[in-house]
Coordinates of C-alpha atoms in Angstrom, one line a residue:
Chain W
M1 CA 124.7 80.2 117.2
R2 CA 121.1 80.5 116.4
I3 CA 119.0 81.8 119.2
L4 CA 115.9 82.5 117.3
P5 CA 114.1 80.1 115.0
R6 CA 114.2 80.7 111.3
F7 CA 111.0 81.9 109.7
Y8 CA 109.6 79.4 107.3
I9 CA 109.3 81.7 104.4
P10 CA 110.6 80.5 101.0
T11 CA 113.9 82.2 100.3
L12 CA 113.6 82.2 96.6
P13 CA 111.0 84.6 95.3
A14 CA 108.8 83.6 92.4
R15 CA 110.4 84.7 89.2
S16 CA 108.1 83.9 86.4
A17 CA 105.0 86.0 85.8
K18 CA 102.9 82.8 86.4
G19 CA 104.6 82.2 89.7
R20 CA 104.0 85.7 90.8
A21 CA 100.4 85.6 89.8
A22 CA 100.0 82.4 91.8
V23 CA 101.5 84.1 94.9
L24 CA 99.2 87.1 94.4
L25 CA 96.2 84.8 94.0
G26 CA 97.2 82.9 97.2
L27 CA 97.5 86.2 99.1
A28 CA 94.1 87.3 97.8
L29 CA 92.5 84.1 99.0
L30 CA 94.3 84.4 102.4
T31 CA 92.9 87.9 102.6
L32 CA 89.4 86.8 101.8
L33 CA 89.7 84.0 104.4
A34 CA 90.9 86.5 107.0
V35 CA 88.0 88.8 106.2
L36 CA 85.5 86.0 106.6
L37 CA 87.1 84.8 109.8
S38 CA 87.2 88.3 111.2
L39 CA 83.4 88.7 110.5
R40 CA 82.6 85.2 111.7
F41 CA 84.4 85.1 115.0
G42 CA 84.8 87.4 118.0
S43 CA 84.5 87.5 121.7
Q44 CA 80.7 87.1 121.4
P45 CA 79.8 83.7 119.8
I46 CA 77.3 84.0 117.1
S47 CA 76.3 80.9 115.2
A48 CA 76.4 80.7 111.5
S49 CA 72.6 80.5 111.2
Q50 CA 72.2 83.5 113.4
M51 CA 74.6 85.4 111.2
L52 CA 72.8 84.4 108.0
D53 CA 69.5 85.3 109.5
A54 CA 70.8 88.7 110.6
L55 CA 72.2 89.3 107.1
R56 CA 69.0 88.2 105.4
T57 CA 66.5 90.1 107.5
G58 CA 68.7 93.1 108.3
D59 CA 66.9 93.3 111.6
E60 CA 68.3 96.3 113.5
K61 CA 67.0 94.9 116.7
S62 CA 68.8 91.6 116.6
V63 CA 71.9 91.3 118.6
A64 CA 73.7 89.4 115.9
Y65 CA 73.0 92.1 113.3
R66 CA 74.2 94.9 115.6
I67 CA 77.4 93.1 116.4
L68 CA 78.0 92.4 112.8
R69 CA 77.1 95.9 111.5
Y70 CA 78.5 98.1 114.2
M71 CA 81.4 96.0 115.7
R72 CA 82.8 93.4 113.3
L73 CA 82.3 95.1 110.0
P74 CA 84.0 98.4 110.9
R75 CA 86.7 96.5 112.6
T76 CA 87.3 94.2 109.6
V77 CA 87.3 97.1 107.2
A78 CA 89.6 99.1 109.4
G79 CA 92.0 96.2 110.0
L80 CA 92.2 95.4 106.3
V81 CA 92.7 99.0 105.2
A82 CA 95.1 99.9 107.9
G83 CA 97.2 96.8 107.4
G84 CA 97.4 97.3 103.7
A85 CA 98.1 101.0 103.9
L86 CA 100.9 100.6 106.4
A87 CA 102.5 97.7 104.5
L88 CA 102.4 99.7 101.3
A89 CA 103.9 102.8 103.1
G90 CA 106.6 100.5 104.4
T91 CA 107.4 99.2 101.0
L92 CA 107.6 102.8 99.7
I93 CA 109.8 104.0 102.5
Q94 CA 112.2 101.1 102.2
A95 CA 112.5 101.8 98.4
V96 CA 113.1 105.5 98.9
L97 CA 115.7 105.1 101.6
N98 CA 117.1 102.0 100.0
N99 CA 117.1 100.5 103.5
V100 CA 115.4 97.3 104.7
M101 CA 115.5 98.5 108.3
A102 CA 113.2 101.4 107.6
S103 CA 109.5 101.5 108.1
P104 CA 106.9 104.1 108.9
N105 CA 107.1 103.0 112.5
V106 CA 110.8 102.8 112.8
I107 CA 111.7 106.2 111.4
G108 CA 108.9 107.9 113.3
V109 CA 106.4 108.6 110.6
N110 CA 103.7 106.9 112.6
A111 CA 104.6 108.8 115.7
G112 CA 104.6 112.1 113.7
A113 CA 101.1 111.3 112.4
G114 CA 100.0 110.3 115.9
F115 CA 101.4 113.5 117.5
A116 CA 99.8 115.7 114.9
A117 CA 96.5 113.9 115.2
M118 CA 96.5 114.2 118.9
L119 CA 97.4 117.9 118.7
A120 CA 94.4 118.4 116.4
V121 CA 92.2 116.6 118.9
T122 CA 93.3 118.8 121.8
L123 CA 93.2 122.0 119.8
A124 CA 89.9 121.4 118.1
P125 CA 88.1 118.6 119.9
S126 CA 85.0 119.0 117.8
A127 CA 86.5 118.7 114.4
A128 CA 86.9 115.0 113.9
A129 CA 87.3 115.4 110.2
L130 CA 90.5 117.3 110.8
I131 CA 92.2 114.2 112.2
P132 CA 93.2 112.5 109.0
A133 CA 94.5 115.8 107.5
A134 CA 96.6 116.5 110.7
A135 CA 97.9 112.9 110.7
F136 CA 98.9 113.1 107.1
F137 CA 100.7 116.4 107.7
G138 CA 102.5 115.0 110.7
A139 CA 103.5 111.9 108.8
L140 CA 104.7 114.0 105.8
C141 CA 106.8 116.4 108.0
T142 CA 108.5 113.5 109.8
A143 CA 109.2 111.6 106.6
L144 CA 110.6 114.6 104.9
F145 CA 112.8 115.4 107.9
I146 CA 114.3 111.9 107.9
Y147 CA 114.7 112.0 104.2
L148 CA 116.5 115.3 104.2
L149 CA 118.7 114.0 107.0
A150 CA 119.7 111.1 104.8
V151 CA 120.4 113.2 101.8
R152 CA 121.9 116.3 103.3
A153 CA 123.9 114.9 106.1
G154 CA 124.8 111.7 104.1
L155 CA 123.9 109.5 107.0
S156 CA 124.7 105.8 106.7
R157 CA 121.9 103.3 106.8
T158 CA 122.4 102.4 110.5
T159 CA 122.7 106.1 111.6
L160 CA 119.6 106.9 109.7
I161 CA 117.6 104.3 111.6
L162 CA 119.0 105.6 114.9
A163 CA 118.1 109.1 113.9
G164 CA 114.6 107.8 113.1
V165 CA 114.4 106.1 116.5
A166 CA 115.4 109.4 118.2
V167 CA 112.8 111.4 116.2
S168 CA 110.3 108.8 117.0
S169 CA 110.9 108.9 120.7
I170 CA 110.8 112.7 120.7
L171 CA 107.4 112.6 119.1
T172 CA 106.2 109.8 121.4
A173 CA 107.2 112.0 124.3
G174 CA 105.1 114.8 122.7
I175 CA 102.1 112.4 122.6
D176 CA 102.7 111.4 126.2
T177 CA 102.8 115.1 127.3
L178 CA 99.5 115.8 125.5
T179 CA 98.0 112.8 127.1
L180 CA 99.0 114.0 130.6
L181 CA 98.0 117.6 130.1
Y182 CA 94.7 117.1 128.4
P183 CA 93.5 113.7 129.6
D184 CA 89.8 114.6 128.9
D185 CA 90.4 115.3 125.2
V186 CA 92.4 112.3 124.5
I187 CA 90.4 109.5 126.1
G188 CA 91.6 106.2 124.9
A189 CA 95.2 107.4 124.4
T190 CA 96.6 104.1 125.6
G191 CA 94.7 102.3 122.9
F192 CA 95.9 104.9 120.4
M193 CA 99.5 104.4 121.4
L194 CA 99.4 100.7 121.1
G195 CA 97.2 100.7 118.0
G196 CA 94.0 98.9 117.8
F197 CA 90.5 98.8 116.4
S198 CA 88.2 98.6 119.3
G199 CA 85.6 101.2 119.0
V200 CA 86.6 102.1 115.4
T201 CA 83.7 103.4 113.3
L202 CA 83.1 103.2 109.6
D203 CA 83.0 107.0 109.5
A204 CA 86.5 107.3 110.8
V205 CA 87.7 104.9 108.1
L206 CA 85.7 106.7 105.4
S207 CA 87.1 110.1 106.3
A208 CA 90.6 108.7 105.8
G209 CA 89.5 107.3 102.5
P210 CA 90.5 110.1 100.2
Y211 CA 94.0 110.1 101.6
L212 CA 94.3 106.3 101.2
A213 CA 93.1 106.4 97.7
A214 CA 95.4 109.2 96.7
G215 CA 98.4 107.5 98.4
A216 CA 97.6 104.1 96.7
L217 CA 97.2 105.7 93.3
L218 CA 100.4 107.6 93.6
A219 CA 102.2 104.5 94.7
A220 CA 100.9 102.6 91.7
L221 CA 102.1 105.3 89.4
L222 CA 105.6 105.2 90.9
A223 CA 106.1 101.4 90.8
V224 CA 108.4 101.1 87.8
D225 CA 110.2 104.3 88.7
L226 CA 111.0 103.0 92.1
N227 CA 112.3 99.8 90.5
L228 CA 115.0 101.9 88.9
L229 CA 116.1 103.2 92.3
Q230 CA 117.3 99.7 93.1
L231 CA 120.2 100.2 90.6
G232 CA 121.6 103.1 92.7
E233 CA 121.0 106.8 92.4
E234 CA 123.6 107.3 89.7
S235 CA 122.5 104.6 87.4
A236 CA 118.8 105.5 87.9
A237 CA 119.5 109.2 87.0
S238 CA 121.6 108.2 83.9
L239 CA 118.6 106.3 82.7
G240 CA 116.6 109.5 82.7
L241 CA 114.8 109.1 86.0
A242 CA 114.0 112.3 87.9
V243 CA 115.4 110.8 91.1
G244 CA 114.6 113.6 93.5
R245 CA 111.1 114.1 92.2
V246 CA 110.3 110.3 92.4
R247 CA 111.6 110.1 95.9
F248 CA 109.6 113.1 97.0
A249 CA 106.4 111.7 95.4
A250 CA 107.0 108.3 97.1
I251 CA 107.4 110.0 100.4
L252 CA 104.2 111.9 99.8
A253 CA 102.4 108.6 99.0
A254 CA 103.9 106.9 102.1
A255 CA 102.8 109.8 104.3
L256 CA 99.3 109.8 102.9
L257 CA 99.0 106.1 103.5
A258 CA 100.6 106.0 107.0
G259 CA 98.9 109.2 108.2
A260 CA 95.5 107.9 107.1
A261 CA 96.0 104.5 108.8
V262 CA 97.2 106.1 112.0
S263 CA 94.2 108.5 112.1
F264 CA 91.8 105.6 112.8
A265 CA 94.1 102.7 113.9
G266 CA 96.6 104.4 116.1
L267 CA 100.3 103.7 116.2
L268 CA 100.4 100.2 114.8
G269 CA 104.0 99.0 114.8
F270 CA 105.7 96.4 112.7
V271 CA 103.2 95.9 109.9
G272 CA 105.2 98.4 107.8
L273 CA 108.4 96.7 108.6
L274 CA 107.6 93.0 108.6
V275 CA 105.1 92.7 105.8
P276 CA 107.3 94.2 103.0
H277 CA 110.0 91.7 104.0
I278 CA 107.7 88.7 103.8
A279 CA 106.2 90.0 100.5
R280 CA 109.6 90.5 99.0
R281 CA 110.6 86.9 99.9
L282 CA 107.5 85.6 98.3
I283 CA 107.3 87.7 95.1
G284 CA 110.6 89.4 94.6
T285 CA 111.6 93.1 94.4
D286 CA 109.6 94.3 91.4
N287 CA 107.3 96.9 92.8
R288 CA 104.6 96.2 90.3
W289 CA 104.1 92.8 92.1
L290 CA 105.6 93.7 95.5
M291 CA 103.1 96.6 96.1
P292 CA 99.9 94.6 95.7
A293 CA 101.4 91.7 97.5
S294 CA 102.3 94.0 100.4
V295 CA 98.8 95.4 100.5
L296 CA 97.2 91.9 100.6
A297 CA 99.7 90.5 103.1
G298 CA 99.5 93.5 105.3
G299 CA 95.7 93.5 105.4
S300 CA 95.4 89.8 106.1
F301 CA 98.2 89.9 108.7
V302 CA 96.5 92.7 110.7
L303 CA 93.1 91.0 110.5
I304 CA 94.6 87.7 111.7
C305 CA 96.4 89.5 114.6
D306 CA 93.2 91.4 115.4
L307 CA 91.3 88.2 115.5
A308 CA 93.8 86.7 117.9
A309 CA 93.7 89.9 120.0
R310 CA 89.9 89.5 120.3
M311 CA 89.8 85.7 120.9
L312 CA 92.9 84.9 123.0
F313 CA 91.6 86.3 126.3
A314 CA 87.9 86.7 125.5
P315 CA 85.9 88.4 126.8
F316 CA 88.9 90.6 127.5
E317 CA 90.6 92.1 124.5
L318 CA 94.2 92.9 123.7
P319 CA 95.0 95.9 121.5
V320 CA 96.1 94.4 118.2
G321 CA 99.3 96.4 118.5
I322 CA 100.4 94.2 121.3
V323 CA 99.8 91.0 119.4
M324 CA 101.6 92.4 116.3
S325 CA 104.6 93.5 118.4
L326 CA 104.8 90.1 120.0
L327 CA 105.1 88.7 116.5
G328 CA 107.0 91.5 114.8
G329 CA 109.6 92.0 117.5
P330 CA 111.2 88.6 117.2
F331 CA 111.1 88.9 113.4
F332 CA 113.0 92.2 113.5
L333 CA 115.5 90.7 115.9
S334 CA 116.1 87.8 113.7
L335 CA 116.5 90.1 110.8
L336 CA 119.2 92.0 112.6
L337 CA 121.0 88.9 113.6
R338 CA 120.8 87.2 110.2
R339 CA 121.6 90.3 108.1
R340 CA 124.5 89.6 105.8
K341 CA 126.5 92.3 104.2
R342 CA 125.0 92.9 100.9
S343 CA 124.5 96.0 98.9
G344 CA 121.0 97.2 98.3
I345 CA 117.9 96.4 100.3
Y346 CA 117.3 93.1 98.8
D347 CA 118.5 90.4 101.1
Chain S
M1 CA 129.8 111.6 69.3
I2 CA 130.8 113.8 72.2
E3 CA 133.0 116.9 72.2
F4 CA 134.6 118.7 75.1
Q5 CA 135.4 122.4 74.6
A6 CA 137.6 123.9 77.3
V7 CA 135.6 122.1 80.0
S8 CA 136.3 123.1 83.6
G9 CA 134.5 121.7 86.6
G10 CA 134.4 119.6 89.7
Y11 CA 132.7 119.9 93.0
P12 CA 131.3 123.1 94.6
D13 CA 134.2 123.2 97.1
R14 CA 136.9 121.8 94.8
K15 CA 137.6 122.6 91.2
V16 CA 139.0 119.4 89.6
L17 CA 139.0 119.9 85.9
R18 CA 140.7 122.7 84.0
E19 CA 140.3 123.4 80.3
I20 CA 139.7 119.9 78.9
S21 CA 139.3 119.8 75.1
F22 CA 139.0 116.7 72.9
S23 CA 136.3 114.9 71.0
V24 CA 135.2 111.3 70.6
A25 CA 134.2 110.6 67.1
K26 CA 131.5 108.1 66.0
G27 CA 132.9 104.6 65.7
S28 CA 136.0 105.3 67.9
L29 CA 137.1 104.3 71.3
T30 CA 138.7 106.9 73.5
A31 CA 140.3 105.9 76.8
L32 CA 140.7 108.4 79.7
I33 CA 143.9 107.6 81.6
G34 CA 145.8 109.2 84.4
P35 CA 147.1 108.6 87.9
N36 CA 144.6 108.2 90.8
G37 CA 142.7 111.4 91.6
C38 CA 143.5 113.1 88.3
G39 CA 139.8 113.8 87.5
K40 CA 139.0 110.9 85.1
T41 CA 135.8 110.0 86.9
T42 CA 134.9 113.6 87.4
L43 CA 135.2 114.3 83.7
L44 CA 133.0 111.3 82.9
R45 CA 130.4 112.3 85.4
T46 CA 130.4 115.8 84.1
A47 CA 129.8 114.4 80.6
A48 CA 127.0 112.3 81.9
R49 CA 125.4 115.4 83.6
R50 CA 125.9 114.0 87.0
L51 CA 128.0 117.1 87.7
S52 CA 127.7 120.4 86.0
A53 CA 130.7 122.1 84.3
S54 CA 131.8 125.4 85.6
G55 CA 133.3 126.5 82.3
G56 CA 133.4 125.5 78.7
R57 CA 130.9 123.3 77.0
I58 CA 130.2 119.7 76.2
L59 CA 128.5 118.9 72.9
L60 CA 126.6 115.7 72.4
E61 CA 125.8 115.1 68.7
G62 CA 126.6 118.7 68.2
R63 CA 124.2 120.0 70.9
P64 CA 125.1 121.3 74.3
I65 CA 124.3 118.6 76.8
E66 CA 122.3 120.9 79.1
E67 CA 119.8 121.5 76.3
Y68 CA 118.7 117.9 76.3
G69 CA 115.7 116.7 78.2
R70 CA 116.3 114.1 80.9
K71 CA 115.0 111.2 79.0
E72 CA 116.2 112.6 75.7
F73 CA 119.7 112.7 77.1
A74 CA 119.4 109.1 78.3
R75 CA 118.4 108.1 74.7
T76 CA 121.5 109.8 73.3
A77 CA 124.3 108.9 75.8
A78 CA 124.5 105.9 78.2
F79 CA 126.6 106.1 81.3
L80 CA 127.8 103.2 83.4
P81 CA 129.1 104.4 86.7
Q82 CA 131.6 102.4 88.6
N83 CA 129.6 102.0 91.8
R84 CA 126.5 100.0 91.1
S85 CA 124.3 98.1 93.4
V86 CA 123.3 94.5 92.7
P87 CA 119.6 94.2 93.2
G88 CA 117.9 90.8 93.3
I89 CA 116.3 91.0 89.9
T90 CA 116.6 88.9 86.8
V91 CA 119.1 89.7 84.1
R92 CA 116.2 90.4 81.7
A93 CA 114.6 92.8 84.2
L94 CA 117.9 94.7 84.5
V95 CA 118.5 95.0 80.8
S96 CA 114.9 96.0 80.4
H97 CA 115.6 99.0 82.6
G98 CA 117.8 100.3 79.8
R99 CA 114.5 101.0 77.9
F100 CA 113.2 103.3 80.6
P101 CA 113.9 106.5 78.6
Y102 CA 111.7 105.2 75.8
L103 CA 108.7 104.3 78.0
G104 CA 105.5 106.2 78.0
F105 CA 103.4 107.2 80.9
S106 CA 102.1 103.6 81.4
R107 CA 105.8 102.5 81.7
R108 CA 105.0 99.4 79.7
L109 CA 107.5 97.8 77.3
R110 CA 106.4 97.8 73.7
A111 CA 107.4 95.3 71.0
A112 CA 110.3 97.6 69.9
D113 CA 111.5 97.7 73.5
R114 CA 111.5 94.0 73.8
A115 CA 113.3 93.7 70.5
A116 CA 116.0 96.1 71.7
V117 CA 116.4 94.1 75.0
R118 CA 116.7 90.9 73.0
R119 CA 119.4 92.5 70.7
A120 CA 121.4 93.8 73.7
L121 CA 121.3 90.3 75.3
E122 CA 122.5 88.8 72.0
I123 CA 125.4 91.2 71.4
T124 CA 126.7 90.7 74.9
A125 CA 126.0 87.0 74.8
T126 CA 124.1 87.2 78.0
G127 CA 120.8 85.7 76.6
D128 CA 121.4 82.4 78.3
W129 CA 121.2 84.0 81.7
A130 CA 118.2 86.1 81.0
E131 CA 116.1 84.5 83.7
R132 CA 118.9 84.2 86.3
D133 CA 119.2 86.4 89.4
L134 CA 121.8 89.1 89.1
R135 CA 123.2 88.2 92.4
E136 CA 124.1 84.6 91.2
L137 CA 126.4 85.9 88.5
S138 CA 130.1 86.5 88.8
G139 CA 131.6 90.0 88.6
G140 CA 132.5 89.6 85.0
E141 CA 129.1 88.3 84.1
R142 CA 127.5 91.2 85.9
Q143 CA 129.7 93.6 84.0
R144 CA 128.5 92.2 80.7
V145 CA 124.9 92.4 81.9
Y146 CA 125.2 96.0 82.9
L147 CA 126.8 96.7 79.5
A148 CA 123.8 95.0 77.9
M149 CA 121.6 97.4 79.9
A150 CA 123.5 100.4 78.4
L151 CA 123.2 98.9 74.9
A152 CA 119.5 98.5 75.4
Q153 CA 119.4 102.3 75.8
D154 CA 120.3 102.3 72.1
T155 CA 122.5 105.4 72.3
G156 CA 125.2 106.7 69.9
T157 CA 127.6 107.5 72.8
I158 CA 128.5 105.2 75.7
L159 CA 130.4 106.4 78.8
L160 CA 132.0 103.8 81.0
D161 CA 133.8 104.2 84.3
E162 CA 136.4 101.5 84.8
P163 CA 134.3 98.6 83.5
T164 CA 137.3 96.3 83.8
A165 CA 137.8 96.8 87.5
F166 CA 137.7 93.6 89.5
L167 CA 137.7 91.4 86.3
D168 CA 140.3 88.8 85.7
L169 CA 142.6 89.3 82.8
Y170 CA 140.7 87.2 80.3
R171 CA 137.4 88.9 81.1
Q172 CA 139.1 92.3 80.7
F173 CA 140.1 91.3 77.2
E174 CA 136.7 89.9 76.4
L175 CA 135.0 93.1 77.5
L176 CA 137.3 95.3 75.5
E177 CA 136.9 93.1 72.4
L178 CA 133.2 93.6 72.8
L179 CA 133.6 97.4 73.1
R180 CA 135.7 97.3 69.9
R181 CA 133.0 95.5 68.1
L182 CA 130.5 98.1 69.2
C183 CA 132.8 100.8 67.9
N184 CA 132.9 99.1 64.6
E185 CA 129.1 99.3 64.6
G186 CA 129.4 103.1 64.9
K187 CA 129.2 103.8 68.6
A188 CA 131.3 106.5 70.2
I189 CA 132.8 105.1 73.4
L190 CA 134.6 107.0 76.1
I191 CA 136.0 104.8 78.8
V192 CA 138.0 105.4 82.0
L193 CA 140.7 102.7 82.1
H194 CA 143.1 102.0 84.9
D195 CA 145.2 99.5 82.9
L196 CA 147.6 101.3 80.6
A197 CA 148.5 98.3 78.5
L198 CA 144.9 97.7 77.8
A199 CA 144.3 101.3 77.0
L200 CA 147.2 101.4 74.6
Q201 CA 146.1 98.2 72.9
Y202 CA 142.4 98.9 72.4
S203 CA 141.8 102.6 72.0
D204 CA 141.9 104.8 69.0
Q205 CA 142.6 107.8 71.1
L206 CA 144.1 108.4 74.5
V207 CA 143.4 111.3 76.7
L208 CA 146.0 111.6 79.5
L209 CA 144.9 113.7 82.5
E210 CA 147.3 115.0 85.2
Q211 CA 145.9 116.9 88.1
G212 CA 142.8 117.9 86.2
R213 CA 144.6 119.1 83.2
M214 CA 145.2 117.5 79.8
A215 CA 148.7 116.2 79.8
A216 CA 148.4 114.7 76.3
V217 CA 145.9 113.6 73.7
G218 CA 146.5 111.5 70.6
T219 CA 146.8 108.0 69.3
P220 CA 148.5 105.4 71.5
E221 CA 151.6 105.6 69.3
Q222 CA 151.7 109.4 69.5
I223 CA 151.3 109.4 73.3
V224 CA 154.1 106.8 73.7
A225 CA 156.4 108.7 71.3
Q226 CA 155.9 111.9 73.3
G227 CA 157.0 110.1 76.5
A228 CA 154.0 111.5 78.3
L229 CA 153.1 108.3 80.0
D230 CA 156.6 107.9 81.4
R231 CA 156.5 111.4 82.8
V232 CA 153.0 111.4 84.3
F233 CA 153.0 107.8 85.6
R234 CA 156.7 107.8 86.5
V235 CA 157.3 104.6 84.5
Q236 CA 159.2 103.5 81.6
T237 CA 157.2 102.3 78.6
H238 CA 158.5 99.3 76.7
R239 CA 157.2 98.2 73.4
A240 CA 156.9 94.5 73.0
E241 CA 155.4 92.5 70.2
G242 CA 151.7 93.3 69.9
G243 CA 151.6 95.6 72.9
Y244 CA 153.3 97.5 75.7
W245 CA 154.6 96.8 79.1
F246 CA 155.9 99.0 81.9
S247 CA 158.5 99.2 84.5
P248 CA 159.0 101.8 87.3
A249 CA 161.0 104.8 86.4
Q250 CA 164.4 105.0 88.0
R251 CA 164.9 107.2 90.9
E252 CA 166.4 110.6 90.4
G253 CA 170.2 110.7 90.4
Q254 CA 170.5 107.3 89.0
K255 CA 171.8 106.6 85.5
G256 CA 169.4 106.0 82.7
S257 CA 166.8 108.7 82.2
L258 CA 163.1 109.0 81.8
E259 CA 163.2 110.4 78.3
D260 CA 165.3 107.6 77.0
G261 CA 162.7 105.7 74.8
G262 CA 162.7 102.6 77.0
T263 CA 164.5 99.6 75.7
E264 CA 165.9 96.5 77.4
K265 CA 169.2 98.1 78.2
N266 CA 167.5 100.6 80.6
L267 CA 166.4 97.8 82.9
D268 CA 168.4 97.1 85.9

C-alpha cells in the first residue's frame, strides 16, 4: 500500500559524461533562476523598473535600494551558501558512514554546532566573530563522537541513526536550557532553532567564509578517495586508500561546512538529508559529479523554500526551516517506507 | 611471489594461525583449503595486511610486507575480499578504481591507466558491459568484474577469498580457467577455495589448514596420496577420470577405514 506519493525524480542517474554535464548545467541554471527570483520577489513588492533604477543609481536613500542591498542580497547569499554547504556536508557524512539515512541534522552535527554557537554567545556576547569557530568546533566534536561510536562499538546503520537522534536531542535540550537561562543573550533563539535567514547580514556570512572555503576545498580533494569507500572498507584499503585518514578528513570537511552554515542560518533541517538523495538520483554516485550537483541543488532548494517562506503569508514570514521540514519530512518518510534491502548507500 | 615464514597471527583476543610456512611462486596457483573456521580467510587477510602477523614474516617479492608503502603494496599485491558491496557505478568505473594506487595527487587517469583498464576488461571478457551498472549484473558477472579491477591493479600477486562462492558450477569453472590463464602469464595466485574438487583440479599447490596449523602442503597428488584430506575433512577421496570426488567417511567402529585409499569397494 502506498500512502505517500512517489517523488517524480528520474530513477536512473545520468551515466555518460555528457549526460552528467547536462544535469550539472541544468542545476546551475536552476540556481541562477532561484537567485534572480530571490532578489526580485519578497514581501514588499518592488517593480522591475524600480529595481533597475535602484541598481543603476545606487541611491542609498531609495527604499528599493535599501531593501535590495540590506535585505534581499544578504538573504540570497546566505540561503545559497547555507543550502550548498549543508547539502555538501550531507553528501560527505553519508559517504563516510556509508549510510543514506545520515545527514548533519539527523546525527546531531547541526545541533552540536548550534549548541556551541549559543554557548559562545552567552559566554562572550560581544565576540560575534567567535560564533563560526564555536559552531565548527561543536559540529566537529559531535561528528567525531558519532563516527567513533560507529567504528568502536560497531553499531549497525539503524542503531547509529538512533544514537544520532539521541545525541541530537541531548544537544537540543542544551540549547533550550541556554535559551531559558539567558534569554537576553540569545534573542531570536526560536528563529535559530528553526533555521532561517530573516535579519541575516552579509558580515555574518563573510565571517563564516573561511570555514566554508576550507570545507569545500577539502571536500573537492577527497572526491575520488570517497568514491573508493563505496567498495567497502576492506576493498578500499587493499587498493591503497588510507581509509581512516580519508574518513577523518571528510568528517572535518563536513564539520567545517555544517558549522559555518549553522553559525548564520541556524538549525536548518533536511537540506543535508534530502538534497544528496535527489542529486544522487540525478547524477549518480561519483562524488566528482555528485558534490557539485549537491551544492547547486542545495543552494537552489533553500532559496526556493526561503522565497516560499517569505511570500506565502506575506507580510508575515515563516522561518525557512518550517517550509523545508514540511517538504523534507514527507520525503524522509517515503524514503523509510520505500527502502529496499540493498548493500551500500546507493539505492 | 609471496612467501610465508612461520607466520602466526589472528585477532587481538584470539590467536588463529600458528607457524604457517609455504610460498607461492610466480606463475603458479596455490589453493588454501580447510574446514570452516580453520583460518583460511585470516591467513589471506594477514597476507593482504588487513591483519598484522604476531610472529614470523611474510615476504612479497622478497621484501617483508610491512616495509611497503600503502600504495606501493597495492601495486604489488591485489586482494579481493569475500565481502564486497555493490555500489551503483558502471563496470568501467569499478575497474578504473583498480588504478587508484597509480594515481597522482590530482587523481586523474592517465593514458597508461586507461590502457590498463582496457586490458583488464579484455582479459576478463567484460568489455561489453563496460557502461552497465554493476547492480544489473548477475553474481558471476560481478565476480569477473571485480577480478578485472584486481587485474587493473597490475600486480604480480593476487589474493582471492572464495571467488567462486555463490557461482553456479559452469561459472566456477570459467573463473578458474581464467585464473589458470593468468598464472600462465606469470601471476602468483593464492586463493581460498571451499570446493575441494575444484582445488584439486586447478591448483599447482594445495595448502591444507586445520585449526590454524598447516596440516599438509604439496601438489594435489601428494596431498591425496598422504590421505590428509580424508583425515581433516572426514571424507573419503575417490579418484575418477580427470578429477576427484568425495564421500563422507564411515563412522568409527564400522568396517572400512579412513586410510584405505578410497576405491569403489569402500562405498556402502
